[in-house]
mmCIF file of C-alpha atoms in Angstrom:
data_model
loop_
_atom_site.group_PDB
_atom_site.id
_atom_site.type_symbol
_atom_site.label_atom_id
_atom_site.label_comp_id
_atom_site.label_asym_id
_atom_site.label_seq_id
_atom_site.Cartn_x
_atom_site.Cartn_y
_atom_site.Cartn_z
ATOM 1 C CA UNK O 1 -19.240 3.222 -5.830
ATOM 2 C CA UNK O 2 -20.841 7.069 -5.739
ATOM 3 C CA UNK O 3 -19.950 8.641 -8.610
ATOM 4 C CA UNK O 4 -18.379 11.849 -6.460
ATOM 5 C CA UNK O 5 -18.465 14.885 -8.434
ATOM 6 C CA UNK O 6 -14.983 17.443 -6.845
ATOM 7 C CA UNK O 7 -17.473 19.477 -4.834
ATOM 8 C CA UNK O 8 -19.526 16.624 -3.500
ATOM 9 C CA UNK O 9 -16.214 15.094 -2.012
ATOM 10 C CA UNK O 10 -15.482 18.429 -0.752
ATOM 11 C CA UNK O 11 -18.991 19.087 0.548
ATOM 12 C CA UNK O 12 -18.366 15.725 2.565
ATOM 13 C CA UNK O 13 -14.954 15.960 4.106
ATOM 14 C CA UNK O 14 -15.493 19.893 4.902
ATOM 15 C CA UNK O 15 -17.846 18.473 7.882
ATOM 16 C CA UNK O 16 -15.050 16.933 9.463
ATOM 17 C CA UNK O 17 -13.640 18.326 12.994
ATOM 18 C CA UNK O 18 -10.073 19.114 11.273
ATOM 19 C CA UNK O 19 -10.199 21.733 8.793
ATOM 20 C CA UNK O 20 -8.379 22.411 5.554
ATOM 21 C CA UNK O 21 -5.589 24.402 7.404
ATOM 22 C CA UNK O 22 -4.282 20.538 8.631
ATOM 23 C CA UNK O 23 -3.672 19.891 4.569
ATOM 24 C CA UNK O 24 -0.287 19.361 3.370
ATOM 25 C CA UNK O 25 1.071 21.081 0.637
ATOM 26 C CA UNK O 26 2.007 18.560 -1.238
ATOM 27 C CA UNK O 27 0.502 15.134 -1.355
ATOM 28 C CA UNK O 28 1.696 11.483 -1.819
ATOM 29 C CA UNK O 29 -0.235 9.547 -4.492
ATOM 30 C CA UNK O 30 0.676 5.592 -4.070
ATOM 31 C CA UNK O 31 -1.021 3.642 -6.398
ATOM 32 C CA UNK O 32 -1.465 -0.547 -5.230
ATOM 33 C CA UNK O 33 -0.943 -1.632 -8.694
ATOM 34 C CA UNK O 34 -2.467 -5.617 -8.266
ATOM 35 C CA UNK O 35 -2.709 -6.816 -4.925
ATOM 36 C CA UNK O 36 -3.078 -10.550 -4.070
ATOM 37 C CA UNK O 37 -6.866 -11.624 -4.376
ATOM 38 C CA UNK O 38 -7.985 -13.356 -6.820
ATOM 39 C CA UNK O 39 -11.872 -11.686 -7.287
ATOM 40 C CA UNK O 40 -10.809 -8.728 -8.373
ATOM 41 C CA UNK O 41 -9.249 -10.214 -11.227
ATOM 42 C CA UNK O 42 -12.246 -12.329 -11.914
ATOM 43 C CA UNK O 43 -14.366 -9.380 -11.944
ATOM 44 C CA UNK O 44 -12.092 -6.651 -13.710
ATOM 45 C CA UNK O 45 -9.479 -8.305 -16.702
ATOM 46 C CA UNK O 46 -7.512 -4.609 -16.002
ATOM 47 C CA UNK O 47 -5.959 -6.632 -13.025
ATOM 48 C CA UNK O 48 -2.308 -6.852 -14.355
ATOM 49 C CA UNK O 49 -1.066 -10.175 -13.728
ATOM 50 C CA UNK O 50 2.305 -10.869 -15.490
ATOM 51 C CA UNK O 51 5.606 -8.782 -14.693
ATOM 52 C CA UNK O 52 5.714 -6.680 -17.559
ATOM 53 C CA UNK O 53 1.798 -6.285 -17.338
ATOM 54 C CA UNK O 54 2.795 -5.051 -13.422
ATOM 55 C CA UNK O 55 5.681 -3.080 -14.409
ATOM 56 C CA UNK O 56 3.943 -1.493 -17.379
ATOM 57 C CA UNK O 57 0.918 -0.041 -14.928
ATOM 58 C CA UNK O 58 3.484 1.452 -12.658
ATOM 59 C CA UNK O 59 5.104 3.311 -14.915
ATOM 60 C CA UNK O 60 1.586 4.689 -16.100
ATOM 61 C CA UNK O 61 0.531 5.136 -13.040
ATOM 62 C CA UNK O 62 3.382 7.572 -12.562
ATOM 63 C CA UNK O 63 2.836 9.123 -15.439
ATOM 64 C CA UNK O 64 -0.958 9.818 -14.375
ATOM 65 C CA UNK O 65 0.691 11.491 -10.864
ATOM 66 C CA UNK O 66 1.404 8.607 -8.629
ATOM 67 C CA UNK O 67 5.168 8.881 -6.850
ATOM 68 C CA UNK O 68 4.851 5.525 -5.539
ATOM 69 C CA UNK O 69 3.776 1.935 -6.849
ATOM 70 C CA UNK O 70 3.204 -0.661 -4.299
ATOM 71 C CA UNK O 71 3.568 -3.635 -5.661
ATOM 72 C CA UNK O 72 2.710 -7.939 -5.203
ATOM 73 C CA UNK O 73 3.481 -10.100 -7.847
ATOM 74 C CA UNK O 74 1.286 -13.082 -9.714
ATOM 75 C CA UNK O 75 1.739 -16.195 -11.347
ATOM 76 C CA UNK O 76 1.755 -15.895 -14.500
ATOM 77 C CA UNK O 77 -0.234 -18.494 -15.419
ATOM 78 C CA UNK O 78 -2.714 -19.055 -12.800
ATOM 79 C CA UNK O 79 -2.862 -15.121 -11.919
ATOM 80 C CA UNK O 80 -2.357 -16.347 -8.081
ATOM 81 C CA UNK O 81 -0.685 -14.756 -5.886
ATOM 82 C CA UNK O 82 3.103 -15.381 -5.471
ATOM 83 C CA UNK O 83 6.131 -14.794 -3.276
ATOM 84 C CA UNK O 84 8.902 -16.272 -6.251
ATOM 85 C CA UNK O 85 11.511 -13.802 -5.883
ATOM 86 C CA UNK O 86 12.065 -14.054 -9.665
ATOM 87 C CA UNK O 87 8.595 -12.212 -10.191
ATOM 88 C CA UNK O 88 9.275 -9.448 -7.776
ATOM 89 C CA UNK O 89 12.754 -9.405 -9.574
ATOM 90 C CA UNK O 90 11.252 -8.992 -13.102
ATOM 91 C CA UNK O 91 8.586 -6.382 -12.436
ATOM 92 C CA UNK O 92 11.438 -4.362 -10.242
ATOM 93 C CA UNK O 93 14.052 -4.425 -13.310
ATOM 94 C CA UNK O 94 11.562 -3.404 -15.942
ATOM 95 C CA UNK O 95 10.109 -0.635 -13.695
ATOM 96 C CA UNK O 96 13.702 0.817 -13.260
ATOM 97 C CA UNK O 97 15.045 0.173 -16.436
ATOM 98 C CA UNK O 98 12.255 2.060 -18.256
ATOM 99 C CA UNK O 99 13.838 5.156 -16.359
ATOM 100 C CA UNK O 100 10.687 5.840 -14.166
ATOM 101 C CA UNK O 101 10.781 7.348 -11.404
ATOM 102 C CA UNK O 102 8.753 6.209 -9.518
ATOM 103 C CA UNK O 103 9.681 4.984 -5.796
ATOM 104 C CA UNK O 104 9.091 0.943 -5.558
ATOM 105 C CA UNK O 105 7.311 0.048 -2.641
ATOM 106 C CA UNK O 106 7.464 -4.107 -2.595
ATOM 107 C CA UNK O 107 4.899 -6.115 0.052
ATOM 108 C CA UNK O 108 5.970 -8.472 2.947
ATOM 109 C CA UNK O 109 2.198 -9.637 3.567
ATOM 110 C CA UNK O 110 2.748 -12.792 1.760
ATOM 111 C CA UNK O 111 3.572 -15.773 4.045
ATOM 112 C CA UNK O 112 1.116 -14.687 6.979
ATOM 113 C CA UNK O 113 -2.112 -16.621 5.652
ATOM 114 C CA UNK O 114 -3.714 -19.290 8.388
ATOM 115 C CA UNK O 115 -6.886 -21.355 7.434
ATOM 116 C CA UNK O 116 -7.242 -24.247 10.089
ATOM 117 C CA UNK O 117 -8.083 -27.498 8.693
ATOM 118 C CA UNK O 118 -11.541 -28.795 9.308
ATOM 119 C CA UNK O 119 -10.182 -32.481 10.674
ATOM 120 C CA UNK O 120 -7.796 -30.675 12.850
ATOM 121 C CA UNK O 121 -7.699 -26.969 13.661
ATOM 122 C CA UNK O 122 -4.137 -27.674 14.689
ATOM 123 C CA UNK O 123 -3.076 -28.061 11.239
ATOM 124 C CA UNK O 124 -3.126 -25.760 8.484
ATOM 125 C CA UNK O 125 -5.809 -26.016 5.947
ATOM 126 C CA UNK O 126 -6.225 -24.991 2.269
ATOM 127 C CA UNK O 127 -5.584 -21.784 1.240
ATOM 128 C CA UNK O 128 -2.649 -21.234 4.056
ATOM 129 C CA UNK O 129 0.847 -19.864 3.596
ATOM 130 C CA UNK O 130 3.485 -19.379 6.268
ATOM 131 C CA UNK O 131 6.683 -18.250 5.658
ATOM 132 C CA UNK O 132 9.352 -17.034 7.880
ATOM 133 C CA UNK O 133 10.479 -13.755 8.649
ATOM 134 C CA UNK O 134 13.337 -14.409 6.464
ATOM 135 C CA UNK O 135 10.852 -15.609 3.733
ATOM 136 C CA UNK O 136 8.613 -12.756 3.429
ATOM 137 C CA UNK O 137 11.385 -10.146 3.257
ATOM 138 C CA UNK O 138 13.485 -11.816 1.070
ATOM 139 C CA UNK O 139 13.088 -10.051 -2.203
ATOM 140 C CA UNK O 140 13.515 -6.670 -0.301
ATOM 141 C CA UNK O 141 16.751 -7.774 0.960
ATOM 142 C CA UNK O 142 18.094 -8.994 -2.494
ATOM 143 C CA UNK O 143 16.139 -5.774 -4.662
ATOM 144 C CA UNK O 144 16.417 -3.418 -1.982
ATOM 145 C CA UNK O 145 13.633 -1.115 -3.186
ATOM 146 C CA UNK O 146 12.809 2.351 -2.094
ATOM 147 C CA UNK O 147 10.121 1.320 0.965
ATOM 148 C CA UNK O 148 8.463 -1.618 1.182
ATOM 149 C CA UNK O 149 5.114 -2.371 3.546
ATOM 150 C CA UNK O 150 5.475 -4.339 7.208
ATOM 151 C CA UNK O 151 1.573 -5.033 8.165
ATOM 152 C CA UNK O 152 2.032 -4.315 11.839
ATOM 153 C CA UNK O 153 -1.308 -6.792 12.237
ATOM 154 C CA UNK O 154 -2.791 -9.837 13.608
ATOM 155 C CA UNK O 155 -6.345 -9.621 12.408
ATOM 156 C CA UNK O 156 -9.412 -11.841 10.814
ATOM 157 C CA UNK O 157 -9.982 -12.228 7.463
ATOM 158 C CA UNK O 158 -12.743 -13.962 5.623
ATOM 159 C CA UNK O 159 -12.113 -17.827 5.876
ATOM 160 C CA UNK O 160 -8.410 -16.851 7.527
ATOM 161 C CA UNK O 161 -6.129 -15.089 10.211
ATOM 162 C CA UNK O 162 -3.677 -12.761 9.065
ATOM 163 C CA UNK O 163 -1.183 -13.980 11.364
ATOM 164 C CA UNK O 164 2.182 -11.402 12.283
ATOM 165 C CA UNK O 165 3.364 -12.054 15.496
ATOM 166 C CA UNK O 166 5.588 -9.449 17.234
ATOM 167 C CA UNK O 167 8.479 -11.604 17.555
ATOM 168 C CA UNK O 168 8.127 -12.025 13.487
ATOM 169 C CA UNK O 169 7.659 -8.556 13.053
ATOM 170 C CA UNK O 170 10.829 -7.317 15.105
ATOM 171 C CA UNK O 171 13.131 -9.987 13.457
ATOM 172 C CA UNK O 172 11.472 -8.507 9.623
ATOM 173 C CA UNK O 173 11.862 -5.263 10.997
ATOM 174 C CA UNK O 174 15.644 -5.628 11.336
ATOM 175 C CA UNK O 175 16.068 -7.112 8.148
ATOM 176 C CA UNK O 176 14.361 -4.373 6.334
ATOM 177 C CA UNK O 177 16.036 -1.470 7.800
ATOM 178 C CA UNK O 178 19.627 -3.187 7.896
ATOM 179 C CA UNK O 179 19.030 -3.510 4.009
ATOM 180 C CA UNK O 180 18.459 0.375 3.483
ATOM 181 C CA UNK O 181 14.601 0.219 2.857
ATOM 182 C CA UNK O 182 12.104 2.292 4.898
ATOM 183 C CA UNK O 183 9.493 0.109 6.271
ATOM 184 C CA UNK O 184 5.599 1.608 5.791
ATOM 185 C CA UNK O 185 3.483 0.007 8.426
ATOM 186 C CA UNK O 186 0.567 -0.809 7.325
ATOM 187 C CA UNK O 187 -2.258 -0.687 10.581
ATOM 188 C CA UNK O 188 -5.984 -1.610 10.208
ATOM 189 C CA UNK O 189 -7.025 -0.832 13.946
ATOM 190 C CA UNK O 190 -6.160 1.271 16.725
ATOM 191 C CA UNK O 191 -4.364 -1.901 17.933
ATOM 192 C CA UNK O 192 -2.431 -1.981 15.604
ATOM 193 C CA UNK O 193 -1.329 1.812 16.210
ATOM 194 C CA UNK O 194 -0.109 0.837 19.760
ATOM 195 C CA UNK O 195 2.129 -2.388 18.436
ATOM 196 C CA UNK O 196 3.730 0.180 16.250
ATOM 197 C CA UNK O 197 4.090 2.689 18.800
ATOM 198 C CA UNK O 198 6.010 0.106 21.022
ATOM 199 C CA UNK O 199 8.330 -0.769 18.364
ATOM 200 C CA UNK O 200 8.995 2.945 17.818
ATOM 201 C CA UNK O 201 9.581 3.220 21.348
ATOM 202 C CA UNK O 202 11.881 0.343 21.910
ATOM 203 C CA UNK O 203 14.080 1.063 18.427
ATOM 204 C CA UNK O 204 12.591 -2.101 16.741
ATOM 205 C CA UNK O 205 11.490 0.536 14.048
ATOM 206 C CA UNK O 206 13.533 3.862 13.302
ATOM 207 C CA UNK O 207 12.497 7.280 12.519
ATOM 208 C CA UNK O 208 10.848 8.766 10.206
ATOM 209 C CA UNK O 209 7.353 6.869 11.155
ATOM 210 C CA UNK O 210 5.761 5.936 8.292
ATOM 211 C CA UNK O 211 2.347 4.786 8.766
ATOM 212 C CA UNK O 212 -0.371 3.499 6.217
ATOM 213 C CA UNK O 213 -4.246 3.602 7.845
ATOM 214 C CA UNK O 214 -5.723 0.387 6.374
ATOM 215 C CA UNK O 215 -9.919 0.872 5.944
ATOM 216 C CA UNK O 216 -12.787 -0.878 5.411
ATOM 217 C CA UNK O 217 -11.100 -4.053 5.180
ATOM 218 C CA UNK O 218 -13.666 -6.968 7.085
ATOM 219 C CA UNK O 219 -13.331 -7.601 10.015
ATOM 220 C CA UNK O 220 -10.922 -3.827 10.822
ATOM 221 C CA UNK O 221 -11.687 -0.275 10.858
ATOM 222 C CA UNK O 222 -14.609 0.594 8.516
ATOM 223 C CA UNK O 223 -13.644 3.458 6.071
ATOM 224 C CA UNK O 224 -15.262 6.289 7.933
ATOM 225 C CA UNK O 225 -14.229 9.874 8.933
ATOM 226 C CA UNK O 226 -14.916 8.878 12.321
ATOM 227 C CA UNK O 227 -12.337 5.923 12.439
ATOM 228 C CA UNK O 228 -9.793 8.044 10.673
ATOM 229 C CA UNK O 229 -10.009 10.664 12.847
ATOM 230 C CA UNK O 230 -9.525 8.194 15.831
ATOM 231 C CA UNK O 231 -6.383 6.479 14.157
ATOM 232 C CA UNK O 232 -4.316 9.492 13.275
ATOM 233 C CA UNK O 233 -5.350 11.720 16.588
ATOM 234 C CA UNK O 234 -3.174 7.895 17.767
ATOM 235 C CA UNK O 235 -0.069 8.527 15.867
ATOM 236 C CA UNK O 236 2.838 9.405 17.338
ATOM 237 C CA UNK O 237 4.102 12.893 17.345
ATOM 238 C CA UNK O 238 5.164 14.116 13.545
ATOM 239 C CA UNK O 239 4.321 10.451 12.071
ATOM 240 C CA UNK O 240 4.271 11.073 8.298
ATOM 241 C CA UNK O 241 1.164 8.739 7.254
ATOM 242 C CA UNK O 242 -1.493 7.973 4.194
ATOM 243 C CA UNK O 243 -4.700 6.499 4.079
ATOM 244 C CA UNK O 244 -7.227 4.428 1.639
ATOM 245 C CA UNK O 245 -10.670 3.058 1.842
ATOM 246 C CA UNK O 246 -11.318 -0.340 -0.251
ATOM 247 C CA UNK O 247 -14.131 -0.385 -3.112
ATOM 248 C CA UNK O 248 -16.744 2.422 -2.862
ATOM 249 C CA UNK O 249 -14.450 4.388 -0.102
ATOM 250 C CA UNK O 250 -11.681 4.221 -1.942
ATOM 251 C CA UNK O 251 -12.306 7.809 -3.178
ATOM 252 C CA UNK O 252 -14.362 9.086 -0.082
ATOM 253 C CA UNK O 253 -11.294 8.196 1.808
ATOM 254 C CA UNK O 254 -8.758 9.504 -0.731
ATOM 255 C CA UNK O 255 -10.461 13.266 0.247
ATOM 256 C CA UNK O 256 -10.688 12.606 3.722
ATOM 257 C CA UNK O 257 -7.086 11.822 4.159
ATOM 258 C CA UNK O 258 -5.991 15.083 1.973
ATOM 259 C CA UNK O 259 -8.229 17.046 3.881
ATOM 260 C CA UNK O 260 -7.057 15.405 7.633
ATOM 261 C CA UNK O 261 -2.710 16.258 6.770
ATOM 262 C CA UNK O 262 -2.361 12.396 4.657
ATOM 263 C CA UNK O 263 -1.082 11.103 2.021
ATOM 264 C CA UNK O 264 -3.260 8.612 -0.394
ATOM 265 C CA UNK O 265 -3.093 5.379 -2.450
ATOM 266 C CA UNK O 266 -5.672 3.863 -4.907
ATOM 267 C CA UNK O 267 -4.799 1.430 -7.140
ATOM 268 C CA UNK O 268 -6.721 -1.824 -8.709
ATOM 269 C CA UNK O 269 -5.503 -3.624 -5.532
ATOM 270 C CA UNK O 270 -8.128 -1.837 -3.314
ATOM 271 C CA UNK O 271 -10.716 -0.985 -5.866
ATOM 272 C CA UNK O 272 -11.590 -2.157 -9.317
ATOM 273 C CA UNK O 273 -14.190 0.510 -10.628
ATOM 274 C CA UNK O 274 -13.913 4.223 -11.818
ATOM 275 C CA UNK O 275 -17.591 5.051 -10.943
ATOM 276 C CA UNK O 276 -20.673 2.784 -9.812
ATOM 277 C CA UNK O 277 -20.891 -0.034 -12.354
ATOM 278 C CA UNK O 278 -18.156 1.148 -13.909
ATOM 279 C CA UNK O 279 -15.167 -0.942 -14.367
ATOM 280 C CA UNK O 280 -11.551 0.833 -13.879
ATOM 281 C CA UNK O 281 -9.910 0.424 -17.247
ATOM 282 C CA UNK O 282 -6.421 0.304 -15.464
ATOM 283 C CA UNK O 283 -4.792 1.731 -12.539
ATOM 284 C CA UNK O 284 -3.622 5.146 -14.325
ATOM 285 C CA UNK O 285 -7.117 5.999 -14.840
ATOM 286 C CA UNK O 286 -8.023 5.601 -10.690
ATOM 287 C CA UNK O 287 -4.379 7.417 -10.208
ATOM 288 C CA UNK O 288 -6.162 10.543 -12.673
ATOM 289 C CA UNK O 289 -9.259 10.798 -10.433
ATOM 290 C CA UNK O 290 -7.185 11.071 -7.378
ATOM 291 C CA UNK O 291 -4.812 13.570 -8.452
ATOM 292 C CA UNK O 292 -8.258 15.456 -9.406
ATOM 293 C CA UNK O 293 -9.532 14.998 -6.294
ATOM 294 C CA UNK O 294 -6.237 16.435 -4.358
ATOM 295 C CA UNK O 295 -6.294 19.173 -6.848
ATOM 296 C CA UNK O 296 -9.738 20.192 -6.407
ATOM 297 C CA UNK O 297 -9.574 20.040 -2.709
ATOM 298 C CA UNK O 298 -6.570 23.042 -2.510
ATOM 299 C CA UNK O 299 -3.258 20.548 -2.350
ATOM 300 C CA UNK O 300 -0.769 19.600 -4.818
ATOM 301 C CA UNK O 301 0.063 16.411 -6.029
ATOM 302 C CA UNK O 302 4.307 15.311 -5.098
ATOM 303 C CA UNK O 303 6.570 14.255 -7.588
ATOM 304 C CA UNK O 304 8.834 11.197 -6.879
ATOM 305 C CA UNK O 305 11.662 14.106 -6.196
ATOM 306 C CA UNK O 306 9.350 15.488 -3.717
ATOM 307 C CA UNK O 307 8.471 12.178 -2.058
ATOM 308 C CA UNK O 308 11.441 10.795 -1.596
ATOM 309 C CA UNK O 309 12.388 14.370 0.400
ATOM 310 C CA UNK O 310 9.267 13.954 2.521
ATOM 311 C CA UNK O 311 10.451 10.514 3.377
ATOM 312 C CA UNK O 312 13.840 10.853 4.006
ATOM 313 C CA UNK O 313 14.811 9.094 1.068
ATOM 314 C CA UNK O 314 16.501 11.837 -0.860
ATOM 315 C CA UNK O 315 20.117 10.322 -0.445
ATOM 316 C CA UNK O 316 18.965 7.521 -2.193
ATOM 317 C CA UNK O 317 19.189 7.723 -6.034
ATOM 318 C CA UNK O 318 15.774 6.750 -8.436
ATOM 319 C CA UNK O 319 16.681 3.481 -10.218
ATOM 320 C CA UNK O 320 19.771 2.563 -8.084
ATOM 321 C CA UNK O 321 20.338 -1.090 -7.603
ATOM 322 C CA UNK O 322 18.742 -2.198 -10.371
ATOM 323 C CA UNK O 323 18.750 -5.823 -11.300
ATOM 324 C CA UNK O 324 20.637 -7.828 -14.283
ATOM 325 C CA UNK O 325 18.166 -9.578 -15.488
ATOM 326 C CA UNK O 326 18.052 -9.495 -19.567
ATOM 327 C CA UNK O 327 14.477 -7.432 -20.265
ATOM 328 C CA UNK O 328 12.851 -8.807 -23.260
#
């Protein structure tokens, strides 16, 4: 990763075709606290991996300037990834019973992974997990957290399809909004942007729009100005949205997005170094360097007050709903 000094970012993103007048005042830092693959916790130990280790970087990570912690869960033991509704119930009772803040924001990717078998493409080979709609969203339904993501996105991944058929999607889609949670969808091609846009169109997903522009993730969008500009001159009218770049981009793309109207997320999920050989020491630390970078660039980072007005989520109450499970 380029170790990006405040006015080399600026120097960069100051070329673009949309100006600094497009910034918003105030801007949404959502930190991806551990994400679900399992090199970046071979190659950086930071990687939390157990609930309270999860929980613990949110609430630093709000406490660095993040409003928003999207979070997966882990086994504990292995560090893979998990969809045990225990986990999610854990890390979402020790976030709110610490008396953060912050606005949850659980995944629904698990349960989408296809690897055919090499005997018989037919049949699902290692590595695959497919859930039902009801599956995948059924910690939001029984934590109800503040947002949660909905990856509007059939694509190809290294050794597997991310598969989310729109017939899933619409049936998840329900489910999530008939629970009180806003739905972010997450879109890694211009695709992608239209599959939203029909949902928004036909009700399937209510207003407000929330969009998250997925880049540099192989084989979607690479994490350029160019692609950005082309996915957000896409969104619908007033669309609230955010953006991040994986690895290297992730800061690159944290600028671009401030300086292009977005909101931003970094986290150890996307990227697991501070600077070029540089390991992250945890996800407050990336969370520090973006608020810098917002800063420097003329915008403001939100508070979880703030963000939850932006999003529409101001009648709901920080910490509400929380769980019953003893905290030790």
């Amino acid at each position: 990763m380029a170790d990006w000094s405040r006015l080399s970012i600026v120097h960069i993103v100051m070329h673009s075709n949309r100006m600094a007048s497009s910034m918003t005042k105030k801007t949404i830092i959502t930190c991806a606290i551990t994400g679900s693959t399992m090199d970046a916790l071979r190659l950086n130990p930071s990687v939390p991996v157990t609930p309270k280790q999860i929980a613990d970087d949110a609430v630093a990570a709000r406490a660095a300037g993040a409003c928003v912690a999207h979070i997966h869960v882990r086994d504990p033991e292995t560090g893979q990834p998990s969809m045990e509704l225990d986990l999610y119930r854990e890390v979402v009772d020790r976030i709110r019973e610490s008396g953060s803040d912050i606005l949850i924001n659980l995944t629904t990717g698990p349960g989408a992974r296809f690897a055919p078998s090499d005997a018989d493409p037919m049949v699902a080979g290692p590595g695959s997990v497919m859930a039902s709609p009801a599956k995948r969203v059924e910690h939001i339904l029984a934590l109800k957290p503040d947002l949660c993501s909905l990856d509007v996105a059939t694509m190809t991944f290294p050794g597997y399809a991310f598969v989310n058929i729109p017939s899933h999607l619409e049936q998840m889609a329900a489910m999530i909004q008939d629970a009180g949670v806003l739905p972010e969808m997450e879109v890694f091609d211009l695709g992608h942007i239209r599959l939203a846009k029909d949902f928004l169109k036909r009700g399937v997903i209510k207003g407000p729009a929330l969009f998250q522009l997925c880049l540099g993730i192989p084989w979607t969008a690479p994490a350029t100005t160019a692609a950005m500009l082309s996915m957000t001159n896409d969104l619908p009218d007033g669309a609230l949205w955010g953006a991040f770049g994986i690895s290297a981009q992730q800061f690159p793309m944290v600028a671009q997005a401030v300086v292009l109207g977005g909101h931003v997320r970094v986290g150890l999920e996307d990227n697991i170094y501070i600077r070029h050989g540089e390991l992250a020491k945890g996800n407050a630390q990336l969370v520090e360097r973006a608020a810098q970078i917002v800063e420097s660039i003329g915008s403001s980072v939100a508070t979880p007050a703030e963000a939850r007005e932006l999003l529409g989520l101001s009648h709901k109450t920080a910490g509400a709903t929380a769980g019953t499970r003893a905290i030790v």
